[in-house]
Structures are given as structure tokens and as C-alpha cells.
Amino acid sequence: MCLLTRFIFGFLFSLSVAHATSISPTVVELSSKKKVTSITVENNSDTNLRYQANTLYWSQIDGKNQYAASNELLVVPAIVEIPAGASQIFRVTPRYPQINSIEKSYRLILENITEIAPQESTKTNRVVFLISHDLPVFLSPNTKPIYNSSWQNCNAPTGKGCIRIENTGNKRLRVSGIYLEGTNWKKELKIVDVILAGAWQQWIYDLPTGQNVPIKIKVKTETGFIEPIFAPQHNDSLH
């Protein structure tokens, strides 16, 4: 899950007040068989909180996340006040019939638009946190899921290495670790990332002093390891 946090600052910072909430689930899955998903937001604070729902289309272009306004998802309620100590269910569904051969990706933003009472936001030694929620939403393809990937060339500055993976399947690919092995050295990159269907991601890493590119690279995903590459047969794919 990814959280957007809006900060409203008082004059001093020795004490903070958080309008705490919890949310479940943190990833929204939709498909032709599961057209509606319910999300529960619990207001664990002693203040009524007001939320507004917005949706964005999520893509990855040239290895970077891109977001655009979208009306392809319907969220009910679109705006609501959650009493202190209470919970609220939001329901998410595609607005139109979807015929997609690859997984579509969105972001659901539940923005905390609570008005801060003047006496709360201006008290000495107060920092008020308004917690908003940013959830990934995935609409499964109408065809059989295909998990596939390929190595791509990428360049890195001197003293560094580069790994680029293209997701050639029709479902997102979640990377949970990269393992490098060179001559008398090993290195683990603790990476948690997502490659959307049809997109690519790359990672730049530091090489050990005086070492060349790794002999072997393994990329771990939720479906297993991507077929490792070995030098020198695939050395050109490393840079």
C-alpha cells in the first residue's frame, strides 16, 4: 500500500496529533467475476473525518509512473463523513463494461478533506496529520493470465550497474528482490517494486570497488525467479 500524507503544521513541533485511520484491503482486485470490491475505512480517532474519493489511471512510461484523471471506476460514496470511532465501506466497480486483453491499473485516492478546527491547528506544540489513502486498483484481463518478462539493455554510470526488466505478460509483475553474484562477491538489492503489464522498470546499483558487472543476476518475483542471465553470454544485456 502507498500512503499520501497531508501535513498541517502548528507553530512548534514537540507534540503531534494524528487523525488515525486503518483501511482494508490495501490492494483492490477487480475482474469479470468480481465486479465489485468493498473497502473499509475505520476512523480510530476522536474526531469526525471527511473523505473524498478520486480515481486515476496508472501507467508506466519510460520506467516512470504516470497518472491521469479517469472516470472508468465508480466509487460509492464519492464523499462522506465518518464519525469518530465508526467505519465506512467504500465500494469500487468498473463504470463501463471492460474488454481488456491486458490488466488495467488505477489508483484510488481517498483524500482526507477534514476541516481543521482553528483551535486545533493553531495550538502551541501541535502538529496535525491528515492521513489520506492511495490504493492500487487492478482490473484483470478477460483472457488467461500470462506472466512473462524479458531482459533489456540499459546504461549505468561508471562504477554502477543497471538492471532493466520488461513485463511482456498481461498481468503486473511484483519484484521482491534482486540477487547479484560476481567474482568473489555477492550482493542483494532489497527492492519491492511493481512492473505493470507492457511496461518496464530499471534499477541502478553500486558495484563493489574494482569489480565489473555481475556474472549472474537473479530477479525474484511473486511467481518465482525470472530466468537468470549469465556473463559473458548475455553481458551486453547488463549495460
GROMACS .gro file of N, CA and C in nm, residues 34-153:
model
  360
   34LYS      N    1  -1.547  -1.074  -1.038
   34LYS     CA    2  -1.556  -0.995  -0.917
   34LYS      C    3  -1.564  -0.848  -0.957
   35LYS      N    4  -1.686  -0.804  -0.985
   35LYS     CA    5  -1.704  -0.672  -1.041
   35LYS      C    6  -1.711  -0.562  -0.936
   36VAL      N    7  -1.728  -0.601  -0.811
   36VAL     CA    8  -1.736  -0.502  -0.703
   36VAL      C    9  -1.644  -0.545  -0.589
   37THR      N   10  -1.567  -0.449  -0.538
   37THR     CA   11  -1.483  -0.474  -0.420
   37THR      C   12  -1.518  -0.371  -0.313
   38SER      N   13  -1.527  -0.418  -0.189
   38SER     CA   14  -1.558  -0.330  -0.077
   38SER      C   15  -1.430  -0.297   0.000
   39ILE      N   16  -1.417  -0.171   0.038
   39ILE     CA   17  -1.303  -0.123   0.115
   39ILE      C   18  -1.356  -0.061   0.243
   40THR      N   19  -1.300  -0.101   0.356
   40THR     CA   20  -1.345  -0.049   0.485
   40THR      C   21  -1.241   0.045   0.543
   41VAL      N   22  -1.286   0.164   0.576
   41VAL     CA   23  -1.201   0.263   0.642
   41VAL      C   24  -1.254   0.281   0.784
   42GLU      N   25  -1.168   0.261   0.882
   42GLU     CA   26  -1.205   0.277   1.022
   42GLU      C   27  -1.145   0.407   1.076
   43ASN      N   28  -1.232   0.487   1.135
   43ASN     CA   29  -1.187   0.611   1.197
   43ASN      C   30  -1.157   0.583   1.343
   44ASN      N   31  -1.028   0.571   1.374
   44ASN     CA   32  -0.986   0.538   1.510
   44ASN      C   33  -0.958   0.661   1.595
   45SER      N   34  -0.992   0.776   1.543
   45SER     CA   35  -0.965   0.899   1.617
   45SER      C   36  -1.090   0.943   1.694
   46ASP      N   37  -1.079   1.054   1.764
   46ASP     CA   38  -1.192   1.108   1.838
   46ASP      C   39  -1.254   1.227   1.766
   47THR      N   40  -1.227   1.235   1.635
   47THR     CA   41  -1.276   1.345   1.552
   47THR      C   42  -1.348   1.289   1.429
   48ASN      N   43  -1.458   1.349   1.391
   48ASN     CA   44  -1.523   1.312   1.266
   48ASN      C   45  -1.430   1.347   1.149
   49LEU      N   46  -1.417   1.253   1.054
   49LEU     CA   47  -1.328   1.273   0.940
   49LEU      C   48  -1.408   1.271   0.810
   50ARG      N   49  -1.370   1.356   0.718
   50ARG     CA   50  -1.441   1.368   0.590
   50ARG      C   51  -1.348   1.323   0.478
   51TYR      N   52  -1.398   1.234   0.393
   51TYR     CA   53  -1.317   1.179   0.284
   51TYR      C   54  -1.384   1.201   0.149
   52GLN      N   55  -1.301   1.223   0.050
   52GLN     CA   56  -1.346   1.236  -0.089
   52GLN      C   57  -1.271   1.136  -0.175
   53ALA      N   58  -1.344   1.061  -0.259
   53ALA     CA   59  -1.283   0.957  -0.343
   53ALA      C   60  -1.254   1.012  -0.483
   54ASN      N   61  -1.133   0.983  -0.531
   54ASN     CA   62  -1.094   1.017  -0.668
   54ASN      C   63  -1.020   0.898  -0.728
   55THR      N   64  -1.027   0.883  -0.859
   55THR     CA   65  -0.957   0.773  -0.925
   55THR      C   66  -0.867   0.827  -1.037
   56LEU      N   67  -0.752   0.762  -1.052
   56LEU     CA   68  -0.655   0.798  -1.155
   56LEU      C   69  -0.620   0.674  -1.235
   57TYR      N   70  -0.596   0.696  -1.365
   57TYR     CA   71  -0.541   0.588  -1.448
   57TYR      C   72  -0.391   0.583  -1.425
   58TRP      N   73  -0.338   0.463  -1.405
   58TRP     CA   74  -0.197   0.446  -1.369
   58TRP      C   75  -0.125   0.372  -1.482
   59SER      N   76  -0.020   0.432  -1.532
   59SER     CA   77   0.062   0.369  -1.635
   59SER      C   78   0.208   0.390  -1.600
   60GLN      N   79   0.295   0.317  -1.668
   60GLN     CA   80   0.439   0.335  -1.654
   60GLN      C   81   0.498   0.357  -1.792
   61ILE      N   82   0.558   0.474  -1.811
   61ILE     CA   83   0.614   0.513  -1.939
   61ILE      C   84   0.761   0.546  -1.919
   62ASP      N   85   0.847   0.482  -1.997
   62ASP     CA   86   0.991   0.502  -1.985
   62ASP      C   87   1.039   0.481  -1.841
   63GLY      N   88   0.982   0.379  -1.776
   63GLY     CA   89   1.025   0.342  -1.643
   63GLY      C   90   0.974   0.432  -1.531
   64LYS      N   91   0.884   0.523  -1.563
   64LYS     CA   92   0.833   0.616  -1.461
   64LYS      C   93   0.681   0.602  -1.449
   65ASN      N   94   0.633   0.614  -1.325
   65ASN     CA   95   0.489   0.609  -1.301
   65ASN      C   96   0.424   0.736  -1.355
   66GLN      N   97   0.313   0.717  -1.424
   66GLN     CA   98   0.236   0.829  -1.479
   66GLN      C   99   0.090   0.815  -1.434
   67TYR      N  100   0.027   0.928  -1.405
   67TYR     CA  101  -0.111   0.925  -1.357
   67TYR      C  102  -0.194   1.026  -1.436
   68ALA      N  103  -0.317   0.986  -1.466
   68ALA     CA  104  -0.407   1.074  -1.541
   68ALA      C  105  -0.548   1.058  -1.485
   69ALA      N  106  -0.625   1.165  -1.491
   69ALA     CA  107  -0.762   1.160  -1.444
   69ALA      C  108  -0.840   1.053  -1.519
   70SER      N  109  -0.926   0.982  -1.449
   70SER     CA  110  -1.002   0.873  -1.512
   70SER      C  111  -1.141   0.867  -1.451
   71ASN      N  112  -1.240   0.838  -1.537
   71ASN     CA  113  -1.376   0.815  -1.489
   71ASN      C  114  -1.420   0.671  -1.514
   72GLU      N  115  -1.323   0.582  -1.531
   72GLU     CA  116  -1.355   0.443  -1.563
   72GLU      C  117  -1.398   0.362  -1.441
   73LEU      N  118  -1.374   0.416  -1.321
   73LEU     CA  119  -1.415   0.347  -1.200
   73LEU      C  120  -1.522   0.429  -1.129
   74LEU      N  121  -1.616   0.359  -1.069
   74LEU     CA  122  -1.720   0.422  -0.989
   74LEU      C  123  -1.694   0.388  -0.843
   75VAL      N  124  -1.687   0.490  -0.759
   75VAL     CA  125  -1.664   0.471  -0.616
   75VAL      C  126  -1.783   0.527  -0.540
   76VAL      N  127  -1.843   0.446  -0.453
   76VAL     CA  128  -1.959   0.486  -0.374
   76VAL      C  129  -1.930   0.460  -0.227
   77PRO      N  130  -1.947   0.563  -0.141
   77PRO     CA  131  -1.983   0.701  -0.171
   77PRO      C  132  -1.864   0.780  -0.226
   78ALA      N  133  -1.893   0.886  -0.299
   78ALA     CA  134  -1.786   0.969  -0.355
   78ALA      C  135  -1.731   1.064  -0.250
   79ILE      N  136  -1.815   1.101  -0.155
   79ILE     CA  137  -1.773   1.189  -0.047
   79ILE      C  138  -1.855   1.153   0.077
   80VAL      N  139  -1.791   1.150   0.193
   80VAL     CA  140  -1.861   1.103   0.313
   80VAL      C  141  -1.789   1.153   0.437
   81GLU      N  142  -1.864   1.166   0.544
   81GLU     CA  143  -1.807   1.196   0.675
   81GLU      C  144  -1.816   1.072   0.762
   82ILE      N  145  -1.704   1.032   0.821
   82ILE     CA  146  -1.700   0.913   0.905
   82ILE      C  147  -1.695   0.959   1.050
   83PRO      N  148  -1.797   0.928   1.129
   83PRO     CA  149  -1.796   0.971   1.269
   83PRO      C  150  -1.679   0.910   1.346
   84ALA      N  151  -1.640   0.977   1.453
   84ALA     CA  152  -1.533   0.928   1.538
   84ALA      C  153  -1.566   0.789   1.590
   85GLY      N  154  -1.470   0.697   1.579
   85GLY     CA  155  -1.489   0.561   1.627
   85GLY      C  156  -1.572   0.472   1.537
   86ALA      N  157  -1.616   0.522   1.422
   86ALA     CA  158  -1.701   0.445   1.331
   86ALA      C  159  -1.621   0.400   1.209
   87SER      N  160  -1.684   0.324   1.122
   87SER     CA  161  -1.621   0.278   0.998
   87SER      C  162  -1.712   0.307   0.880
   88GLN      N  163  -1.652   0.308   0.763
   88GLN     CA  164  -1.726   0.337   0.640
   88GLN      C  165  -1.681   0.240   0.532
   89ILE      N  166  -1.777   0.185   0.458
   89ILE     CA  167  -1.747   0.096   0.346
   89ILE      C  168  -1.756   0.175   0.216
   90PHE      N  169  -1.650   0.169   0.136
   90PHE     CA  170  -1.650   0.223   0.001
   90PHE      C  171  -1.657   0.105  -0.095
   91ARG      N  172  -1.739   0.117  -0.198
   91ARG     CA  173  -1.749   0.012  -0.299
   91ARG      C  174  -1.695   0.064  -0.431
   92VAL      N  175  -1.612  -0.019  -0.496
   92VAL     CA  176  -1.546   0.018  -0.621
   92VAL      C  177  -1.587  -0.080  -0.730
   93THR      N  178  -1.624  -0.028  -0.846
   93THR     CA  179  -1.664  -0.113  -0.959
   93THR      C  180  -1.631  -0.042  -1.090
   94PRO      N  181  -1.604  -0.116  -1.198
   94PRO     CA  182  -1.586  -0.050  -1.328
   94PRO      C  183  -1.714   0.022  -1.369
   95ARG      N  184  -1.700   0.140  -1.422
   95ARG     CA  185  -1.817   0.219  -1.461
   95ARG      C  186  -1.877   0.167  -1.592
   96TYR      N  187  -1.791   0.113  -1.678
   96TYR     CA  188  -1.835   0.066  -1.809
   96TYR      C  189  -1.795  -0.080  -1.827
   97PRO      N  190  -1.864  -0.154  -1.914
   97PRO     CA  191  -1.818  -0.291  -1.945
   97PRO      C  192  -1.676  -0.286  -1.998
   98GLN      N  193  -1.590  -0.372  -1.946
   98GLN     CA  194  -1.450  -0.369  -1.982
   98GLN      C  195  -1.413  -0.492  -2.064
   99ILE      N  196  -1.349  -0.469  -2.177
   99ILE     CA  197  -1.295  -0.578  -2.260
   99ILE      C  198  -1.147  -0.546  -2.278
  100ASN      N  199  -1.066  -0.595  -2.186
  100ASN     CA  200  -0.924  -0.561  -2.189
  100ASN      C  201  -0.841  -0.688  -2.195
  101SER      N  202  -0.748  -0.692  -2.289
  101SER     CA  203  -0.663  -0.810  -2.306
  101SER      C  204  -0.544  -0.808  -2.211
  102ILE      N  205  -0.513  -0.691  -2.153
  102ILE     CA  206  -0.409  -0.683  -2.051
  102ILE      C  207  -0.467  -0.616  -1.927
  103GLU      N  208  -0.404  -0.641  -1.815
  103GLU     CA  209  -0.452  -0.585  -1.690
  103GLU      C  210  -0.446  -0.432  -1.695
  104LYS      N  211  -0.553  -0.369  -1.647
  104LYS     CA  212  -0.556  -0.223  -1.638
  104LYS      C  213  -0.531  -0.182  -1.494
  105SER      N  214  -0.460  -0.071  -1.477
  105SER     CA  215  -0.415  -0.029  -1.345
  105SER      C  216  -0.463   0.112  -1.314
  106TYR      N  217  -0.506   0.130  -1.191
  106TYR     CA  218  -0.557   0.259  -1.146
  106TYR      C  219  -0.503   0.288  -1.005
  107ARG      N  220  -0.526   0.411  -0.958
  107ARG     CA  221  -0.504   0.447  -0.819
  107ARG      C  222  -0.635   0.502  -0.764
  108LEU      N  223  -0.673   0.453  -0.648
  108LEU     CA  224  -0.789   0.505  -0.578
  108LEU      C  225  -0.739   0.595  -0.465
  109ILE      N  226  -0.773   0.723  -0.473
  109ILE     CA  227  -0.731   0.819  -0.372
  109ILE      C  228  -0.850   0.850  -0.282
  110LEU      N  229  -0.838   0.813  -0.155
  110LEU     CA  230  -0.935   0.854  -0.055
  110LEU      C  231  -0.872   0.969   0.022
  111GLU      N  232  -0.907   1.090  -0.019
  111GLU     CA  233  -0.843   1.209   0.035
  111GLU      C  234  -0.914   1.259   0.160
  112ASN      N  235  -0.838   1.281   0.262
  112ASN     CA  236  -0.891   1.335   0.386
  112ASN      C  237  -0.908   1.486   0.369
  113ILE      N  238  -1.033   1.531   0.360
  113ILE     CA  239  -1.060   1.673   0.338
  113ILE      C  240  -1.123   1.735   0.463
  114THR      N  241  -1.094   1.675   0.577
  114THR     CA  242  -1.147   1.726   0.704
  114THR      C  243  -1.099   1.869   0.728
  115GLU      N  244  -1.193   1.955   0.766
  115GLU     CA  245  -1.156   2.090   0.803
  115GLU      C  246  -1.099   2.089   0.945
  116ILE      N  247  -0.982   2.148   0.960
  116ILE     CA  248  -0.918   2.154   1.091
  116ILE      C  249  -0.974   2.271   1.169
  117ALA      N  250  -1.025   2.241   1.288
  117ALA     CA  251  -1.078   2.347   1.373
  117ALA      C  252  -0.967   2.445   1.408
  118PRO      N  253  -0.996   2.576   1.405
  118PRO     CA  254  -0.890   2.676   1.433
  118PRO      C  255  -0.818   2.651   1.565
  119GLN      N  256  -0.892   2.612   1.667
  119GLN     CA  257  -0.827   2.592   1.797
  119GLN      C  258  -0.736   2.470   1.795
  120GLU      N  259  -0.759   2.374   1.701
  120GLU     CA  260  -0.674   2.255   1.694
  120GLU      C  261  -0.549   2.282   1.613
  121SER      N  262  -0.561   2.355   1.504
  121SER     CA  263  -0.447   2.375   1.415
  121SER      C  264  -0.353   2.486   1.462
  122THR      N  265  -0.398   2.570   1.554
  122THR     CA  266  -0.313   2.681   1.596
  122THR      C  267  -0.264   2.668   1.739
  123LYS      N  268  -0.298   2.559   1.807
  123LYS     CA  269  -0.248   2.539   1.942
  123LYS      C  270  -0.096   2.528   1.941
  124THR      N  271  -0.034   2.586   2.042
  124THR     CA  272   0.110   2.572   2.056
  124THR      C  273   0.145   2.425   2.076
  125ASN      N  274   0.258   2.386   2.017
  125ASN     CA  275   0.307   2.248   2.028
  125ASN      C  276   0.214   2.148   1.961
  126ARG      N  277   0.148   2.186   1.851
  126ARG     CA  278   0.058   2.096   1.781
  126ARG      C  279   0.105   2.074   1.637
  127VAL      N  280   0.106   1.949   1.595
  127VAL     CA  281   0.121   1.915   1.453
  127VAL      C  282   0.005   1.823   1.420
  128VAL      N  283  -0.077   1.861   1.324
  128VAL     CA  284  -0.194   1.782   1.289
  128VAL      C  285  -0.168   1.710   1.158
  129PHE      N  286  -0.184   1.576   1.158
  129PHE     CA  287  -0.164   1.496   1.039
  129PHE      C  288  -0.301   1.457   0.982
  130LEU      N  289  -0.322   1.485   0.856
  130LEU     CA  290  -0.441   1.438   0.787
  130LEU      C  291  -0.397   1.324   0.695
  131ILE      N  292  -0.438   1.203   0.726
  131ILE     CA  293  -0.392   1.086   0.653
  131ILE      C  294  -0.489   1.054   0.539
  132SER      N  295  -0.439   1.058   0.418
  132SER     CA  296  -0.516   1.015   0.302
  132SER      C  297  -0.463   0.880   0.257
  133HIS      N  298  -0.540   0.808   0.179
  133HIS     CA  299  -0.502   0.673   0.136
  133HIS      C  300  -0.495   0.667  -0.016
  134ASP      N  301  -0.391   0.604  -0.065
  134ASP     CA  302  -0.367   0.588  -0.209
  134ASP      C  303  -0.352   0.439  -0.236
  135LEU      N  304  -0.454   0.378  -0.296
  135LEU     CA  305  -0.456   0.233  -0.314
  135LEU      C  306  -0.444   0.196  -0.461
  136PRO      N  307  -0.365   0.092  -0.492
  136PRO     CA  308  -0.363   0.041  -0.629
  136PRO      C  309  -0.491  -0.039  -0.659
  137VAL      N  310  -0.543  -0.021  -0.779
  137VAL     CA  311  -0.661  -0.093  -0.824
  137VAL      C  312  -0.627  -0.162  -0.955
  138PHE      N  313  -0.653  -0.292  -0.963
  138PHE     CA  314  -0.620  -0.369  -1.083
  138PHE      C  315  -0.745  -0.435  -1.139
  139LEU      N  316  -0.766  -0.416  -1.269
  139LEU     CA  317  -0.876  -0.480  -1.340
  139LEU      C  318  -0.817  -0.590  -1.428
  140SER      N  319  -0.845  -0.714  -1.391
  140SER     CA  320  -0.783  -0.829  -1.457
  140SER      C  321  -0.822  -0.837  -1.604
  141PRO      N  322  -0.734  -0.893  -1.688
  141PRO     CA  323  -0.768  -0.912  -1.830
  141PRO      C  324  -0.877  -1.016  -1.844
  142ASN      N  325  -0.947  -1.007  -1.955
  142ASN     CA  326  -1.054  -1.104  -1.983
  142ASN      C  327  -1.001  -1.232  -2.045
  143THR      N  328  -0.871  -1.243  -2.054
  143THR     CA  329  -0.808  -1.364  -2.107
  143THR      C  330  -0.727  -1.430  -1.996
  144LYS      N  331  -0.671  -1.545  -2.024
  144LYS     CA  332  -0.593  -1.618  -1.926
  144LYS      C  333  -0.471  -1.535  -1.883
  145PRO      N  334  -0.443  -1.528  -1.753
  145PRO     CA  335  -0.325  -1.453  -1.708
  145PRO      C  336  -0.196  -1.510  -1.766
  146ILE      N  337  -0.110  -1.423  -1.813
  146ILE     CA  338   0.020  -1.462  -1.868
  146ILE      C  339   0.128  -1.385  -1.794
  147TYR      N  340   0.219  -1.458  -1.731
  147TYR     CA  341   0.333  -1.395  -1.663
  147TYR      C  342   0.457  -1.420  -1.746
  148ASN      N  343   0.513  -1.313  -1.799
  148ASN     CA  344   0.629  -1.327  -1.885
  148ASN      C  345   0.714  -1.200  -1.874
  149SER      N  346   0.842  -1.212  -1.900
  149SER     CA  347   0.931  -1.097  -1.888
  149SER      C  348   1.053  -1.118  -1.975
  150SER      N  349   1.126  -1.009  -1.999
  150SER     CA  350   1.250  -1.018  -2.076
  150SER      C  351   1.350  -0.917  -2.023
  151TRP      N  352   1.479  -0.950  -2.041
  151TRP     CA  353   1.586  -0.858  -2.003
  151TRP      C  354   1.606  -0.757  -2.115
  152GLN      N  355   1.636  -0.632  -2.078
  152GLN     CA  356   1.660  -0.527  -2.175
  152GLN      C  357   1.792  -0.457  -2.145
  153ASN      N  358   1.855  -0.403  -2.250
  153ASN     CA  359   1.979  -0.328  -2.232
  153ASN      C  360   1.952  -0.198  -2.156
   0.00000   0.00000   0.00000
